[in-house]
Short mmCIF file of C-alpha atoms in Angstrom, two decimals:
data_model
loop_
_atom_site.label_atom_id
_atom_site.label_comp_id
_atom_site.label_asym_id
_atom_site.label_seq_id
_atom_site.Cartn_x
_atom_site.Cartn_y
_atom_site.Cartn_z
CA MET A 1 162.44 96.85 118.75
CA ILE A 2 159.74 99.27 117.56
CA LEU A 3 157.10 100.40 120.01
CA ASP A 4 153.50 99.96 118.87
CA GLN A 5 150.41 98.17 120.09
CA ALA A 6 151.51 94.88 118.51
CA SER A 7 154.97 94.91 120.14
CA LEU A 8 153.42 95.91 123.48
CA ARG A 9 151.06 92.92 123.28
CA GLU A 10 154.01 90.66 122.44
CA LEU A 11 155.87 91.92 125.49
CA ALA A 12 152.79 91.39 127.66
CA ALA A 13 152.72 87.74 126.53
CA MET A 14 156.38 87.22 127.56
CA LYS A 15 156.53 85.15 130.74
CA ASP A 16 159.32 83.49 132.70
CA GLU A 17 158.80 82.07 136.17
CA MET A 18 162.48 82.71 136.87
CA GLY A 19 161.83 86.34 136.06
CA VAL A 20 161.87 88.91 133.26
CA LEU A 21 164.27 91.79 133.84
CA SER A 22 162.84 95.18 132.82
CA VAL A 23 165.22 98.14 132.88
CA TYR A 24 164.20 101.72 132.08
CA ALA A 25 166.39 104.80 131.89
CA THR A 26 165.65 108.39 130.94
CA ALA A 27 168.79 110.17 129.77
CA ASP A 28 168.55 113.82 130.75
CA PRO A 29 170.03 115.78 127.81
CA ARG A 30 171.11 118.51 130.25
CA GLU A 31 173.57 115.99 131.73
CA LYS A 32 174.97 114.90 128.37
CA SER A 33 178.52 115.86 129.28
CA THR A 34 178.38 114.31 132.76
CA SER A 35 180.09 110.93 133.03
CA TRP A 36 177.99 109.84 136.01
CA PRO A 37 174.60 111.61 135.71
CA ALA A 38 171.84 111.30 138.30
CA TRP A 39 169.62 109.10 136.10
CA ARG A 40 172.46 106.64 135.57
CA ARG A 41 173.16 106.47 139.29
CA GLU A 42 169.47 105.85 139.96
CA VAL A 43 169.24 102.90 137.57
CA ASN A 44 172.49 101.42 138.88
CA ASN A 45 171.16 101.71 142.40
CA GLU A 46 167.98 99.91 141.34
CA LEU A 47 170.02 97.13 139.72
CA SER A 48 172.21 96.80 142.81
CA ALA A 49 169.17 96.60 145.09
CA LEU A 50 167.62 93.98 142.82
CA ARG A 51 170.82 91.94 142.84
CA ASP A 52 171.09 92.16 146.65
CA ASP A 53 167.45 91.14 147.11
CA VAL A 54 167.82 88.06 144.89
CA ALA A 55 171.09 87.08 146.57
CA ALA A 56 169.55 87.36 150.04
CA ASN A 57 166.08 85.98 149.46
CA GLY A 58 166.06 83.94 146.28
CA GLU A 59 165.70 80.18 146.07
CA LYS A 60 169.13 78.77 145.17
CA LYS A 61 168.36 77.72 141.60
CA ARG A 62 166.63 81.03 140.81
CA LYS A 63 169.32 83.04 142.57
CA THR A 64 172.03 81.40 140.51
CA ALA A 65 170.11 81.93 137.25
CA VAL A 66 169.26 85.57 137.93
CA LEU A 67 172.76 86.57 139.00
CA ALA A 68 174.25 84.81 135.97
CA LYS A 69 171.76 86.61 133.72
CA LEU A 70 172.68 89.99 135.18
CA ASP A 71 176.35 89.25 134.55
CA SER A 72 175.63 88.20 130.94
CA LEU A 73 173.74 91.46 130.31
CA GLU A 74 176.65 93.68 131.30
CA THR A 75 177.26 94.93 127.74
CA ASP A 76 173.56 95.48 127.00
CA LEU A 77 173.03 97.33 130.27
CA ALA A 78 176.07 99.49 129.54
CA ASP A 79 174.41 100.50 126.24
CA VAL A 80 171.19 101.43 128.04
CA LEU A 81 173.15 103.60 130.47
CA ASP A 82 175.65 105.06 127.99
CA THR A 83 175.49 108.85 128.11
CA GLY A 84 176.72 108.97 124.51
CA GLU A 85 173.90 106.83 123.10
CA SER A 86 170.99 108.42 121.26
CA GLY A 87 167.50 108.34 122.68
CA VAL A 88 166.07 110.05 125.74
CA GLY A 89 164.12 107.03 126.98
CA ARG A 90 165.75 103.59 126.86
CA ALA A 91 164.35 100.19 127.83
CA LEU A 92 165.61 96.60 128.03
CA PHE A 93 163.65 93.36 128.54
CA ALA A 94 165.35 90.03 129.14
CA PRO A 95 163.82 86.73 130.36
CA VAL A 96 166.17 84.97 132.78
CA SER A 97 165.67 81.52 131.25
CA SER A 98 166.50 82.41 127.64
CA ASP A 99 169.00 84.41 125.58
CA GLU A 100 166.32 86.79 124.32
CA VAL A 101 166.98 90.50 124.84
CA ARG A 102 164.74 93.26 123.53
CA MET A 103 165.84 96.88 123.58
CA LEU A 104 164.36 100.15 122.40
CA SER A 105 165.00 103.87 122.61
CA LEU A 106 162.58 106.76 122.28
CA GLN A 107 162.94 110.52 122.06
CA MET A 108 160.72 110.97 125.10
CA PRO A 109 161.15 110.25 128.82
CA LEU A 110 160.24 106.91 130.41
CA GLU A 111 161.40 106.12 133.97
CA ASP A 112 164.51 105.13 135.89
CA ARG A 113 163.62 101.64 137.10
CA ALA A 114 164.85 98.06 137.29
CA VAL A 115 162.17 95.42 137.90
CA LEU A 116 162.32 91.63 138.06
CA GLU A 117 158.93 89.93 137.82
CA SER A 118 157.48 86.98 135.95
CA ARG A 119 156.36 89.36 133.15
CA PRO A 120 157.80 92.60 131.75
CA TYR A 121 156.99 95.85 133.54
CA LEU A 122 154.99 97.79 130.91
CA ARG A 123 153.38 100.85 132.49
CA PRO A 124 156.02 103.32 131.13
CA LEU A 125 155.57 102.04 127.57
CA ALA A 126 151.78 102.10 127.84
CA ALA A 127 152.04 105.71 129.03
CA ALA A 128 154.35 106.57 126.11
CA LEU A 129 151.86 105.09 123.64
CA SER A 130 149.04 107.15 125.11
CA ILE A 131 150.78 110.46 124.33
CA GLY A 132 153.58 109.74 121.85
CA ALA A 133 151.94 107.18 119.54
CA PRO A 134 152.75 107.43 115.82
CA ALA A 135 151.25 110.41 114.01
CA GLY A 136 151.47 111.57 110.43
CA ILE A 137 152.01 115.21 109.55
CA LEU A 138 150.82 116.36 106.13
CA ALA A 139 152.51 119.64 105.20
CA VAL A 140 150.41 120.93 102.30
CA SER A 141 151.50 123.65 99.87
CA ARG A 142 151.16 124.58 96.22
CA ASP A 143 154.21 122.42 95.55
CA GLY A 144 152.48 119.30 96.87
CA VAL A 145 152.26 117.40 100.15
CA ARG A 146 155.11 116.28 102.40
CA LEU A 147 154.48 113.36 104.73
CA VAL A 148 156.39 113.35 108.03
CA ASP A 149 156.23 110.52 110.56
CA LEU A 150 156.30 111.65 114.19
CA ARG A 151 156.52 108.97 116.87
CA PHE A 152 157.72 109.19 120.45
CA GLY A 153 159.47 112.49 119.81
CA ALA A 154 161.38 111.49 116.65
CA ALA A 155 160.51 112.84 113.19
CA THR A 156 161.26 111.18 109.83
CA GLU A 157 160.42 112.29 106.32
CA VAL A 158 158.32 109.54 104.71
CA THR A 159 157.69 110.81 101.18
CA LYS A 160 156.56 113.80 99.16
CA PHE A 161 153.80 114.03 96.59
CA SER A 162 155.06 116.77 94.28
CA PHE A 163 152.65 118.81 92.18
CA GLU A 164 153.90 119.48 88.67
CA VAL A 165 151.79 120.62 85.75
CA ASP A 166 152.91 120.59 82.14
CA THR A 167 151.78 123.88 80.62
CA SER A 168 153.85 123.58 77.45
CA GLU A 169 150.79 122.86 75.32
CA TRP A 170 148.56 125.40 76.96
CA ARG A 171 147.71 128.27 74.63
CA THR A 172 148.88 131.59 76.06
CA MET A 173 145.86 133.79 75.96
CA ARG A 174 146.55 137.43 75.32
CA GLY A 175 144.46 140.43 74.58
CA ALA A 176 141.55 142.09 76.30
CA GLY A 177 139.79 140.08 78.91
CA GLY A 178 136.78 140.48 81.11
CA GLY A 179 135.23 143.16 78.87
CA LYS A 180 138.00 145.64 79.59
CA SER A 181 139.42 148.00 76.97
CA GLY A 182 142.21 150.49 76.84
CA PRO A 183 146.01 150.30 77.19
CA ALA A 184 145.99 148.18 80.38
CA ALA A 185 143.92 145.46 78.76
CA HIS A 186 146.36 145.19 75.80
CA VAL A 187 149.46 145.18 78.03
CA SER A 188 148.37 142.44 80.47
CA PRO A 189 147.89 138.84 79.31
CA GLN A 190 144.92 136.98 80.69
CA TYR A 191 146.95 135.45 83.49
CA ASP A 192 143.83 135.09 85.63
CA ARG A 193 142.49 132.32 83.37
CA PHE A 194 145.90 130.63 83.31
CA ASP A 195 146.13 130.79 87.12
CA ARG A 196 142.63 129.37 87.48
CA ARG A 197 143.58 126.42 85.28
CA VAL A 198 146.71 125.78 87.40
CA GLU A 199 144.56 126.03 90.52
CA GLN A 200 142.08 123.48 89.14
CA ASN A 201 144.89 121.06 88.37
CA LEU A 202 146.29 121.52 91.88
CA ILE A 203 142.91 120.78 93.48
CA GLN A 204 142.47 117.66 91.32
CA PHE A 205 145.98 116.53 92.26
CA LEU A 206 145.36 116.97 95.98
CA GLN A 207 142.08 115.06 95.70
CA SER A 208 143.74 112.26 93.74
CA ILE A 209 146.41 111.49 96.37
CA ARG A 210 143.98 110.87 99.23
CA PRO A 211 144.05 107.06 98.72
CA ASP A 212 147.88 107.12 98.76
CA ILE A 213 147.86 109.15 101.98
CA GLU A 214 145.43 106.69 103.57
CA GLU A 215 147.66 103.76 102.55
CA HIS A 216 150.72 105.42 104.10
CA ALA A 217 148.73 106.07 107.26
CA ARG A 218 147.77 102.41 107.45
CA GLN A 219 151.29 101.15 106.79
CA GLN A 220 152.86 103.54 109.31
CA GLY A 221 150.26 102.82 111.99
CA TRP A 222 149.45 106.49 112.42
CA GLN A 223 146.95 107.08 115.21
CA SER A 224 146.60 110.75 114.27
CA LEU A 225 146.87 112.79 111.09
CA VAL A 226 147.87 116.44 111.46
CA ILE A 227 147.23 118.48 108.29
CA THR A 228 148.89 121.89 107.98
CA GLY A 229 148.97 124.57 105.29
CA GLU A 230 146.74 127.15 103.61
CA PRO A 231 143.16 126.54 104.77
CA ARG A 232 141.65 125.92 101.32
CA LEU A 233 144.37 123.45 100.34
CA VAL A 234 144.18 121.72 103.73
CA GLU A 235 140.43 121.26 103.39
CA THR A 236 140.93 119.79 99.91
CA VAL A 237 143.35 117.19 101.26
CA ARG A 238 141.15 116.55 104.30
CA GLY A 239 138.16 115.99 102.05
CA LYS A 240 136.82 112.52 102.75
CA LEU A 241 139.92 111.08 104.37
CA PRO A 242 138.38 108.50 106.68
CA ALA A 243 138.74 108.91 110.42
CA ASN A 244 138.24 105.74 112.42
CA GLY A 245 138.22 104.70 116.04
CA HIS A 246 142.03 104.67 116.16
CA ARG A 247 142.88 107.75 114.12
CA ASP A 248 142.14 111.40 114.76
CA ILE A 249 142.38 114.00 112.02
CA ILE A 250 143.63 117.37 113.28
CA VAL A 251 143.67 120.47 111.06
CA LEU A 252 146.08 123.31 111.89
CA ASP A 253 146.06 126.62 110.04
CA ARG A 254 149.78 127.18 109.59
CA VAL A 255 152.26 126.79 106.73
CA LEU A 256 155.23 124.55 107.58
CA GLU A 257 156.10 122.99 104.24
CA SER A 258 159.47 124.75 103.88
CA LEU A 259 160.80 123.54 107.25
CA SER A 260 162.84 120.40 107.89
CA ALA A 261 161.14 117.31 109.30
CA SER A 262 162.55 117.97 112.77
CA GLU A 263 161.48 121.64 112.62
CA ILE A 264 157.97 120.63 111.57
CA ALA A 265 157.84 118.15 114.46
CA ALA A 266 159.04 120.81 116.92
CA GLN A 267 156.19 123.08 115.78
CA ILE A 268 153.55 120.34 115.95
CA ARG A 269 154.60 118.23 118.96
CA PRO A 270 153.41 120.50 121.81
CA GLU A 271 150.01 121.02 120.20
CA LEU A 272 149.61 117.33 119.34
CA GLU A 273 150.51 116.28 122.90
CA ALA A 274 148.09 118.86 124.30
CA ILE A 275 145.31 117.54 122.07
CA ARG A 276 146.05 113.94 123.07
CA THR A 277 146.15 114.88 126.74
CA ARG A 278 142.77 116.59 126.40
CA ARG A 279 141.33 113.53 124.66
CA CYS A 280 142.69 111.26 127.39
CA ARG A 281 140.84 113.40 129.90
CA GLU A 282 137.65 113.30 127.82
CA LEU A 283 137.96 109.52 127.48
CA ALA A 284 138.17 109.13 131.26
CA GLU A 285 135.30 111.57 131.86
CA ARG A 286 133.05 109.71 129.41
CA ALA A 287 133.91 106.35 130.96
CA ARG A 288 133.15 107.70 134.42
CA GLY A 289 129.85 109.20 133.30
CA THR A 290 128.88 105.98 131.52
CA ALA A 291 129.67 103.86 134.57
CA LEU A 292 127.82 106.12 137.01
CA SER A 293 124.75 106.12 134.76
CA GLY A 294 124.70 102.31 134.62
CA GLY A 295 126.18 101.93 131.14
CA GLN A 296 128.86 99.60 129.81
CA ALA A 297 131.77 100.91 131.85
CA THR A 298 133.25 100.57 135.32
CA VAL A 299 135.11 102.78 137.76
CA GLY A 300 137.14 101.73 140.77
CA VAL A 301 139.36 98.74 141.40
CA SER A 302 136.77 96.24 142.61
CA ASP A 303 134.31 96.57 139.71
CA THR A 304 137.09 96.76 137.10
CA LEU A 305 138.82 93.64 138.42
CA GLY A 306 135.43 91.92 138.43
CA ALA A 307 135.00 92.82 134.76
CA PHE A 308 138.47 91.43 134.02
CA ARG A 309 137.54 88.14 135.67
CA GLU A 310 134.52 87.94 133.36
CA GLY A 311 136.55 88.86 130.25
CA ARG A 312 134.46 91.99 129.65
CA VAL A 313 137.08 94.77 129.61
CA ALA A 314 137.47 96.43 126.20
CA HIS A 315 139.53 99.50 127.19
CA LEU A 316 141.38 100.03 130.46
CA ILE A 317 142.01 103.60 131.68
CA LEU A 318 144.57 104.00 134.44
CA ALA A 319 146.07 107.01 136.18
CA SER A 320 149.81 107.18 135.56
CA ASP A 321 150.79 107.71 139.19
CA GLN A 322 148.32 105.33 140.84
CA ARG A 323 149.77 102.48 142.90
CA LEU A 324 147.29 99.84 144.08
CA SER A 325 147.87 96.67 146.07
CA GLY A 326 145.69 93.59 146.55
CA HIS A 327 145.69 89.81 146.34
CA ARG A 328 146.22 87.04 143.80
CA THR A 329 144.25 83.85 144.35
CA SER A 330 145.49 80.36 143.61
CA ASP A 331 143.63 80.32 140.27
CA GLY A 332 145.36 83.51 139.12
CA GLN A 333 142.57 86.03 139.76
CA TYR A 334 143.13 89.43 141.33
CA PHE A 335 141.18 91.15 144.10
CA PRO A 336 141.64 94.48 145.92
CA GLU A 337 142.68 94.76 149.54
CA GLY A 338 139.98 93.55 151.93
CA GLU A 339 138.07 91.61 149.30
CA LEU A 340 138.27 87.85 148.69
CA PRO A 341 135.91 85.27 147.17
CA SER A 342 134.10 83.19 149.77
CA GLN A 343 136.00 79.98 148.98
CA GLN A 344 139.40 81.60 149.51
CA THR A 345 141.18 82.11 152.81
CA ASP A 346 144.02 84.46 153.70
CA GLY A 347 146.37 81.48 153.61
CA SER A 348 145.55 80.65 149.99
CA VAL A 349 146.26 84.05 148.45
CA THR A 350 149.44 85.92 147.55
CA HIS A 351 149.99 89.62 148.16
CA GLU A 352 150.07 91.64 144.94
CA PRO A 353 151.86 95.00 145.33
CA ASP A 354 150.95 96.48 141.92
CA LEU A 355 147.42 95.75 140.74
CA GLY A 356 147.67 98.49 138.11
CA GLU A 357 150.48 96.66 136.32
CA ARG A 358 148.55 93.39 136.50
CA MET A 359 145.52 95.08 134.94
CA ILE A 360 147.68 96.42 132.12
CA GLU A 361 148.94 92.87 131.48
CA ARG A 362 145.42 91.43 131.52
CA ALA A 363 144.17 94.12 129.14
CA LEU A 364 146.97 93.65 126.62
CA THR A 365 146.89 89.84 126.64
CA SER A 366 143.09 89.83 126.23
CA GLY A 367 143.11 92.21 123.25
CA ALA A 368 141.81 95.24 125.17
CA ASP A 369 143.17 98.75 124.67
CA VAL A 370 145.07 100.60 127.40
CA THR A 371 145.24 104.33 128.09
CA VAL A 372 147.52 105.60 130.84
CA LEU A 373 146.38 109.08 131.82
CA PRO A 374 149.07 111.79 131.91
CA THR A 375 149.76 113.12 135.39
CA ASP A 376 148.06 116.47 134.81
CA VAL A 377 144.67 114.85 134.02
CA ALA A 378 144.86 111.87 136.40
CA HIS A 379 142.68 113.79 138.88
CA VAL A 380 139.63 112.94 136.73
CA LEU A 381 139.64 109.45 138.31
CA GLN A 382 140.86 110.53 141.74
CA ALA A 383 137.56 109.53 143.38
CA ASP A 384 137.69 106.15 141.61
CA GLU A 385 141.12 104.94 142.75
CA GLY A 386 142.56 106.00 139.38
CA VAL A 387 140.84 103.19 137.45
CA ALA A 388 138.07 102.99 134.85
CA ALA A 389 137.21 100.75 131.92
CA TYR A 390 134.89 100.48 128.97
CA LEU A 391 133.25 97.05 128.70
CA ARG A 392 132.61 94.70 125.79
CA TRP A 393 129.06 94.06 126.97
#
């Protein structure tokens, strides 16, 4: 399974009244040689607690189905928890009532959790998309442009556009140039004119590959383009490359072309994550300002849930560490603690322990975007219960 917005929406649409098992593990590379690392113990403890809870409290048919499913997943769960497997963050999703199992691994941390609910638990993946979403790195040099795909901590070389110029038919120009005379003028060929011609060809080449770069960006689903190299060459490539609502273009003045894909990624990743974190903060600040000035945005649980009930949410913004509880009414609507529609009574609602997760589900299944704020900028929405949203109207 590949993590992107489309696969996240597919997961959000997965539903099983018997339950969907979601298992997350973050393999700490510092414990690579440990046979029973802390993260593995934590996930096993979560699975054991889940098994005990179902055995003690589950309706007989569901209990039998869930316990049988856990037994059938023994091999898959062993892969998720294998200290020798690649990938820092691992995840597994399995509906109880079918044989479907989806697994993925990322080179970035997720959580150590085991959850059994009617839909997959998606907050860790939404958080990963907010910071680690696919980005393209364009390493520009006089030899051409290398394209490197960076997603969720892993780097892969995509292609290279090599610059080659055939100078075999160019006339070598010798003799005095630029009005100079004397021995130096006769000794030195007019390399300056030759170099200028090479430079012109290089600029034309870099301009000509912009459509190919844009096509790769579209195919790879890059949400950011990072362009590195000599400033003049970088600006030539940048040119009129279109930026849209889902793709930033970031220019960095450094030459990385000679490095490996993983070395390029190591140089770029901290700066890219810092830029994305800053833009998450700016997104939340703008939403808050828009809402407080009466614009098309909301802050706080009550108003945001109200917008969800009306189908108006276009982009949900949620603090990563916020945990909110509330109610679910008989018609499937959600309300915060202490708030119920007039026709509902306490006896006709169900307690909902994680409204944030339910809002993520609603956003994804309704076509809205989701941003989970990194922990170090979550304070922006501290006064608003960690929730904001941009509205469709």
